[in-house]
Structures are given as structure tokens and as C-alpha cells.
Amino acid sequence: MKILVINSGSSSIKFKLYDMQNKIAICKGLIEQIGSKNSHAKLTVLKTGENFERSGEIENHGAGIDIMNELLFVSHTLKSLDEIDGVGHRVVQGADLFDDAVLIDEKVMKTIEELIPLAPLHNPAHLAGMKETLKVRPDIPNVAVFDTVFHQTMPKSSYMYPLPLEFYEKYKIRRYGAHGTSHNFVARQGAKILGIDFDKFSCITLHLGSGASVAAIKDGKCIDTSMGLTPLEGLMMGTRCGNIDPAIVPFLMKNANLSGEEIDTIMNKKSGLLAISGTNDMREIEAKMDAGDENAKLAFDMFVLRIKKYIGAYIAILGEINAIIFTAGIGENDARIREAVCSGLEIFGIRMDKNKNSVPLGEPRWVGLPETKVRIIIVPTDEELAIAEDTVRVIENLNGVPLK
Ligand code: ADP
């Protein structure tokens, strides 16, 4: 059984082909700078590391999907599109209109289109990807897997903003969260590692990549998360500011003569670790810090402090937890950040085995001291595999029989 996972962005298409019997990725690819003269497409066969590339203008997403198919054939990863049992599409924003992954049809695409105001960069790009794959082979089931679904179990008290109710009623302004596919995937892996049924598993998941978010999970259900209406809320990130006093926006408009749009760009692309230290790469920040750079140390400390504040807040609303789970680029690879985040949390029953923590990640594993109640677990996230699994589940439910 083969599942193709597509993450279609405004000027790019990322794809990965899975053999779902063995849960392994066969190949992955990236088509970049769609619509420019510098378009580039690359497919890597994961078993051999062999690359297949194409350069030259790729006009639009339709041409991108054609090149993806061509690369799948020339790399001999597929002989025919008939071998694909389903296509899973990542969708950033499903708002409160989707509480599970769904088979894509005209009605689903229309709803995703209606949600464009909430994800103006992402949802149009996802729709382009869906339309083009369906145009090539309308008979292959395509499934939409939403980043927001896992957070749909948040109670109203978590997802509402203390703003006039009409903003929620008229504009759907509320907290939706993001990275849900990753939080769900790593939490399930964590429960498996500890041998606890997921519906009895409570934890805090820390997705720390260039975008970063936290989720509070009680008995297998998300009850709060740090990202909000957009992925700007919450933690300090690579280039995003996370939580700030909202009054800073009108202050800057008035005193720095910046437009709302300019401030939005600054908060998303020129803030966070980058603004404080000059780089958004945590490896560089730590190297600079070791060389005595004070701003790098400040960025590191601010990043850690903000994570700790969320852990404290989430323990307060969760009560007892089984685990704290680290994932994504920083969470999986950076022992120093993990140690700094967990230090001082002993009062909550969180105690790290520093030796285990410093071993580079191979398999998912726990690095807490054995006698402590709360396990500290590191799990490599795999959002594409999670999308492929959801795609299989939706198709099987539809057919009423397992895929072969
Ligand atoms: P995204 O998918 O959101 O782009 P990733 O989850 O791949 O991000 O994380 C990217 C970030 O992870 C990089 O910006 C870098 O700061 C950090 N990172 C990757 N490897 C390491 C490492 N070995 N040590 C510290 N940070 C790392």
C-alpha cells in the first residue's frame, strides 16, 4: 500500500511517498520557487540517497504536480500512478469546521476556500495542490489532514479571547492552535513508550522547531495550546515574537510610523531569536553564547524562560501528568535546551538524567530519572507519516475494508 503525502505551499510543493505496510518513506521531494524563472525540483530516493533534479521555470502548481509525477517515474519509485492508494494533503487551517481528516470532494474544497481569511497564505496553496492532483487522477482518493483538528477538543474557556463576542461570531476570531498533527503524533508515541493507554495519558508536548508551540493533553485530548488564531501567539520562536503586549502594535503605529502590515511582517519574520541574537538557528546561538556573546545568551534565556512559564501554567490546569515530551529540530537535538527547560522543575516531579539526555537521539526514549513520576521523553516528530496514517484510516473507513 502506497500513500503520497503532499504539503503544498504558496510557491512550493513538498512530497513524500510511503510504503505503509512497512511504515517507511520511499522518497521525498521538494519543488521550489514555483512561478519564478528559478524554479527547482528535486526528488531523493531515501534508500540509496540518489537525487533526481529539474531546473527551469515551473509556471504553476499544475506544472509542479506534473514534474513531481515525472520524477516519481524517472527515479523508478513508481511505475504507474495506479500504485498510489491515496494522497494525503496537509491543511494548516480547518478552523472549527473539521474535527477529523476527511475525503476531499467539491464541498470540502469549498469549505477550505471559505477559510482563506484565516489562513491567507496557506489555504489557497493547499487548494491548488488538491485541485491539480485530482485533475490528474480523480479516481485516487485524496484526503485532507488538518493541523487544527487535534486542538478541536479545547474547551471554550481555552479557545476564546477576552474580546467583544461579536469578533468571534462575525469573524471567527478564536484560538485554533497549530502543529496539531505533530503534538498528536508525539503524544501517542510517548504513551506507547510508557505503555499507557492514550485515553488515560496526560502530558505536555513541546514542539520546538523554527516555529514552536506547546500543548496540554489530558486523557489523550488537547485542552490548551500556545498558538492562537495564527501561529504567532505563544512561545518565542526563530523569527516570530510569540506573546507580547498587544498594545505594542498601536504604539508602534503611532510612534514609529509603521503600518499594521509592516508590524505584522516584523513580528512574524524579524523577531524572536533572530531579533535578539542576530540568528534564528539555535546551534549558532549556543556557539555565539560560548564565545561570550551576551545577546546570544539573552536569546537563549528568553527562549527557555517562556517555555518554562507554559510548563508551569499547563501543570496548573492539567494536574497530574505522565510526561513532558520534546520534539522538532530543537526539542529533538538540543540537549542543552532540554536541560535548561527542565532545571528547577523538580518541585513538579520532573527530574532529568543528564547523561541520558546528552546521548544524541536515535530512537524515541525517556531521559527522566527512574524514580520520578513525570517522564521526560524525546520523540522525533514525523508529521508526514502521521498524515499518511490518517489518510489510510479515512480510506479504510470509507471502504469498510483494510487497504492491502
Ligand atoms: P521547521 O520544520 O519548523 O522548519 P525544524 O523542526 O526542522 O523546523 O527545526 C529547525 C530548527 O531546529 C533550526 O532553526 C535549528 O535552530 C534547530 N536545530 C536543528 N538541529 C539542531 C541541533 N543539533 N541543536 C540545536 N538546534 C538545532
XYZ file of C-alpha atoms in Angstrom, residues 31-389:
359
model
C 9.555 21.729 -5.792
C 10.611 25.290 -5.033
C 10.080 28.779 -6.373
C 7.040 27.819 -8.412
C 6.105 30.708 -10.699
C 9.648 32.085 -10.996
C 12.456 31.558 -13.517
C 14.484 29.869 -10.763
C 12.069 27.011 -10.101
C 13.770 23.845 -8.997
C 12.530 20.322 -8.389
C 14.351 17.557 -6.568
C 13.440 14.016 -5.554
C 15.625 11.927 -3.232
C 15.331 8.152 -3.102
C 15.746 7.550 0.617
C 17.218 4.050 0.477
C 20.078 4.993 -1.843
C 20.350 8.764 -1.378
C 20.168 9.141 -5.158
C 18.860 12.541 -6.331
C 16.787 13.413 -9.412
C 16.532 17.097 -10.289
C 14.897 19.505 -12.742
C 15.649 23.193 -13.202
C 13.873 25.875 -15.241
C 10.601 27.686 -14.826
C 7.711 25.745 -13.320
C 4.793 28.040 -14.063
C 2.191 26.961 -11.541
C 1.127 24.199 -9.151
C -0.310 22.159 -12.036
C 3.088 22.112 -13.754
C 4.630 21.300 -10.344
C 2.409 18.233 -9.890
C 3.321 17.073 -13.448
C 7.044 17.357 -12.609
C 6.516 15.522 -9.323
C 4.885 12.649 -11.222
C 7.673 12.650 -13.812
C 10.320 12.475 -11.056
C 8.444 9.607 -9.384
C 8.698 7.699 -12.692
C 12.303 8.524 -13.687
C 13.524 7.624 -10.203
C 11.726 4.262 -10.578
C 9.930 4.807 -7.268
C 6.689 4.312 -9.209
C 5.925 2.567 -12.496
C 2.387 3.906 -12.684
C 0.136 6.214 -10.655
C -2.114 3.147 -10.240
C 0.254 2.077 -7.466
C -0.835 5.016 -5.277
C -3.684 4.042 -2.934
C -4.285 7.527 -1.618
C -2.960 11.067 -1.386
C -2.853 12.898 1.948
C -2.773 16.707 1.882
C -1.596 18.788 4.813
C -4.008 21.644 5.534
C -2.968 24.326 8.011
C -6.415 25.746 8.818
C -9.614 23.768 9.207
C -10.918 26.095 11.946
C -13.894 24.628 13.841
C -15.403 23.165 10.677
C -13.382 19.939 10.671
C -12.889 17.683 13.671
C -11.192 14.879 11.723
C -9.359 14.239 8.462
C -11.793 13.956 5.514
C -12.038 12.660 1.967
C -11.658 15.631 -0.361
C -14.640 16.459 -2.556
C -16.059 19.670 -4.006
C -17.839 20.528 -0.744
C -14.685 20.069 1.353
C -12.669 22.239 -1.050
C -15.364 24.925 -0.899
C -15.164 24.942 2.911
C -11.353 25.160 2.829
C -11.799 28.076 0.442
C -14.182 29.800 2.843
C -11.489 29.586 5.500
C -8.959 31.525 3.389
C -9.337 34.709 5.516
C -7.988 32.699 8.478
C -5.011 31.281 6.514
C -4.467 33.618 3.556
C -1.058 32.203 2.611
C -1.682 28.524 3.240
C -5.230 27.509 2.326
C -5.119 28.796 -1.309
C -1.869 26.880 -1.826
C -3.344 23.692 -0.328
C -6.369 24.042 -2.615
C -4.142 24.427 -5.667
C -2.318 21.198 -4.729
C -5.594 19.302 -4.224
C -7.183 20.505 -7.451
C -4.132 19.597 -9.503
C -3.657 16.088 -8.062
C -7.367 15.395 -8.517
C -7.215 16.700 -12.090
C -4.504 14.153 -12.956
C -6.226 11.189 -11.278
C -9.744 11.892 -9.969
C -10.173 8.191 -9.136
C -7.426 8.130 -6.449
C -8.850 9.138 -3.033
C -7.393 12.408 -1.724
C -7.653 13.153 1.990
C -7.299 16.497 3.797
C -5.466 16.288 7.141
C -5.804 19.454 9.197
C -3.197 20.870 11.608
C -6.068 22.272 13.667
C -8.026 19.042 14.254
C -6.139 17.858 17.338
C -6.857 21.159 19.096
C -10.607 20.979 18.441
C -11.137 19.342 21.847
C -10.072 22.537 23.652
C -12.841 23.806 25.926
C -14.388 27.152 25.090
C -12.651 28.761 28.074
C -9.294 27.891 26.409
C -10.096 28.899 22.875
C -11.972 32.174 23.420
C -10.198 35.524 23.552
C -11.467 38.077 26.054
C -12.589 40.348 23.206
C -16.097 41.517 22.228
C -18.162 38.412 21.437
C -19.100 39.754 18.026
C -15.480 39.299 16.869
C -15.902 35.583 17.453
C -19.385 35.455 15.980
C -18.670 37.621 12.943
C -15.005 36.952 12.158
C -14.411 33.563 13.832
C -11.656 35.107 15.938
C -10.709 32.444 18.460
C -7.717 30.251 19.222
C -7.301 27.331 16.786
C -3.710 26.245 17.519
C -1.240 24.741 15.078
C 1.279 21.853 14.843
C -1.645 19.628 15.919
C -0.556 16.683 13.763
C 2.848 16.753 15.457
C 1.510 17.154 19.024
C -0.888 14.254 18.471
C 1.795 12.041 16.879
C 4.452 12.540 19.576
C 1.936 12.279 22.428
C 0.726 8.918 21.079
C 4.340 7.732 20.730
C 5.015 8.861 24.306
C 2.027 6.913 25.631
C 3.241 3.846 23.707
C 6.767 4.144 25.155
C 5.343 4.242 28.686
C 2.765 1.503 27.985
C -0.187 3.740 28.948
C -3.482 3.767 27.005
C -3.686 7.069 25.131
C -7.093 7.912 26.594
C -5.553 7.721 30.077
C -2.371 9.596 29.124
C -1.760 13.201 30.206
C 1.267 15.182 29.133
C 2.759 18.435 27.931
C 4.168 18.311 24.407
C 6.855 20.810 23.396
C 7.225 21.182 19.620
C 10.392 23.281 19.401
C 11.412 23.896 15.796
C 11.760 27.144 13.891
C 8.079 27.506 14.767
C 7.412 26.420 18.349
C 4.316 25.537 20.345
C 3.188 23.735 23.495
C 0.095 21.598 24.037
C -1.589 20.489 27.258
C -3.046 16.997 26.805
C -5.394 15.423 29.352
C -6.540 11.819 28.940
C -5.454 11.877 25.274
C -7.260 15.123 24.460
C -5.797 18.565 23.867
C -7.192 21.040 26.401
C -4.958 24.000 25.628
C -2.199 25.035 23.254
C 0.053 28.051 22.901
C -0.681 29.078 19.302
C -3.870 31.004 18.688
C -5.793 32.462 15.785
C -2.473 32.372 13.947
C 0.870 30.662 14.630
C 2.241 33.924 16.040
C 0.897 33.502 19.572
C 2.740 31.702 22.340
C 6.412 30.871 22.617
C 9.330 32.923 21.348
C 10.336 31.335 18.015
C 13.050 31.529 15.365
C 11.715 34.707 13.766
C 8.316 35.120 15.489
C 7.843 37.105 18.678
C 5.167 34.957 20.330
C 3.294 36.613 23.209
C 3.827 40.342 23.543
C 1.725 43.150 24.968
C -0.812 43.737 22.145
C -0.654 47.461 22.891
C 2.827 47.465 21.313
C 1.136 47.330 17.883
C -0.796 50.640 18.121
C 2.186 52.146 19.982
C 4.482 51.383 17.032
C 1.882 52.558 14.511
C 1.723 55.886 16.300
C 5.328 56.413 17.336
C 7.394 54.561 14.728
C 5.103 55.394 11.831
C 4.796 51.759 10.812
C 1.705 50.288 9.167
C -0.164 47.310 10.588
C 1.133 45.216 7.717
C 4.742 46.246 8.354
C 4.437 45.393 12.047
C 2.876 42.051 11.141
C 5.892 41.257 8.938
C 8.298 42.315 11.697
C 6.501 40.185 14.304
C 6.496 37.134 12.004
C 9.804 37.390 10.175
C 12.152 39.716 12.020
C 11.522 38.987 15.690
C 12.156 36.088 18.064
C 15.620 34.561 18.376
C 16.722 36.363 15.211
C 15.887 39.818 16.580
C 17.683 39.329 19.877
C 20.764 37.341 18.784
C 21.156 38.020 15.056
C 20.429 34.405 14.057
C 17.420 32.110 14.233
C 19.493 28.932 14.442
C 19.829 27.631 17.989
C 23.160 25.920 17.151
C 24.663 29.272 16.169
C 23.160 30.964 19.218
C 24.862 28.464 21.521
C 28.197 28.800 19.686
C 27.990 32.607 19.996
C 26.990 32.282 23.632
C 30.028 30.124 24.343
C 32.183 32.767 22.683
C 30.835 35.327 25.174
C 28.122 36.987 23.086
C 25.666 38.500 25.589
C 22.757 38.889 23.186
C 23.018 35.225 22.236
C 22.842 34.317 25.935
C 19.859 36.644 26.341
C 18.042 34.981 23.408
C 18.735 31.513 24.884
C 17.497 32.585 28.330
C 14.354 34.265 26.965
C 13.517 31.198 24.860
C 13.889 28.876 27.872
C 12.044 31.162 30.299
C 8.986 31.346 28.070
C 8.842 27.550 27.709
C 9.099 27.137 31.486
C 6.239 29.568 32.038
C 3.994 27.461 29.798
C 5.011 24.254 31.587
C 4.083 25.801 34.945
C 0.776 27.099 33.601
C -0.120 23.803 31.947
C 0.697 21.726 35.031
C -1.640 24.055 36.910
C -4.521 23.268 34.532
C -3.677 19.582 33.940
C -2.939 18.471 37.497
C -1.019 15.202 37.355
C 0.878 14.469 34.163
C 2.662 11.357 32.942
C 5.240 13.057 30.766
C 6.839 16.073 29.195
C 7.625 15.371 25.564
C 10.247 17.208 23.493
C 10.143 17.182 19.701
C 11.131 19.010 16.450
C 14.538 20.449 15.454
C 15.489 21.965 18.812
C 13.452 19.643 21.034
C 14.914 16.504 19.444
C 18.527 17.606 19.046
C 19.397 20.191 21.659
C 20.295 18.577 24.998
C 21.279 21.932 26.440
C 17.865 23.498 25.842
C 16.148 20.408 27.274
C 18.327 20.543 30.386
C 17.755 24.294 30.864
C 13.984 23.883 30.401
C 13.753 21.054 32.955
C 16.064 22.553 35.583
C 14.133 23.947 38.539
C 11.050 21.851 37.749
C 11.919 19.216 40.404
C 9.052 20.510 42.549
C 6.675 19.103 39.904
C 8.347 15.672 39.954
C 10.353 16.436 36.799
C 13.968 15.319 37.173
C 16.318 14.756 34.288
C 19.037 12.141 33.895
C 21.662 14.444 32.387
C 23.741 11.577 30.999
C 20.803 10.026 29.183
C 19.745 13.476 27.978
C 23.110 14.146 26.363
C 23.079 10.990 24.193
C 22.220 12.019 20.591
C 18.765 10.927 19.513
C 18.386 7.584 17.830
C 15.116 6.064 18.922
C 12.398 7.839 20.885
C 13.387 7.490 24.546
C 12.833 8.825 28.050
C 15.539 10.721 29.856
C 13.993 11.306 33.286
C 15.390 9.751 36.443
C 13.698 6.376 37.061
C 12.232 7.295 40.465
C 10.404 10.412 39.212
C 6.700 10.391 38.414
C 6.836 12.582 35.316
C 8.831 11.093 32.455
C 10.869 13.358 30.205
C 10.585 11.884 26.718
C 12.205 12.795 23.397
C 10.270 11.731 20.303
C 11.252 12.582 16.720
C 8.175 14.046 15.096
C 7.023 12.764 11.719
C 4.122 14.870 10.522
C 4.149 13.300 7.053
C 3.875 9.772 8.440
C 1.012 10.939 10.673
C -0.729 12.405 7.583
C -0.182 9.128 5.702
C -1.663 7.169 8.639
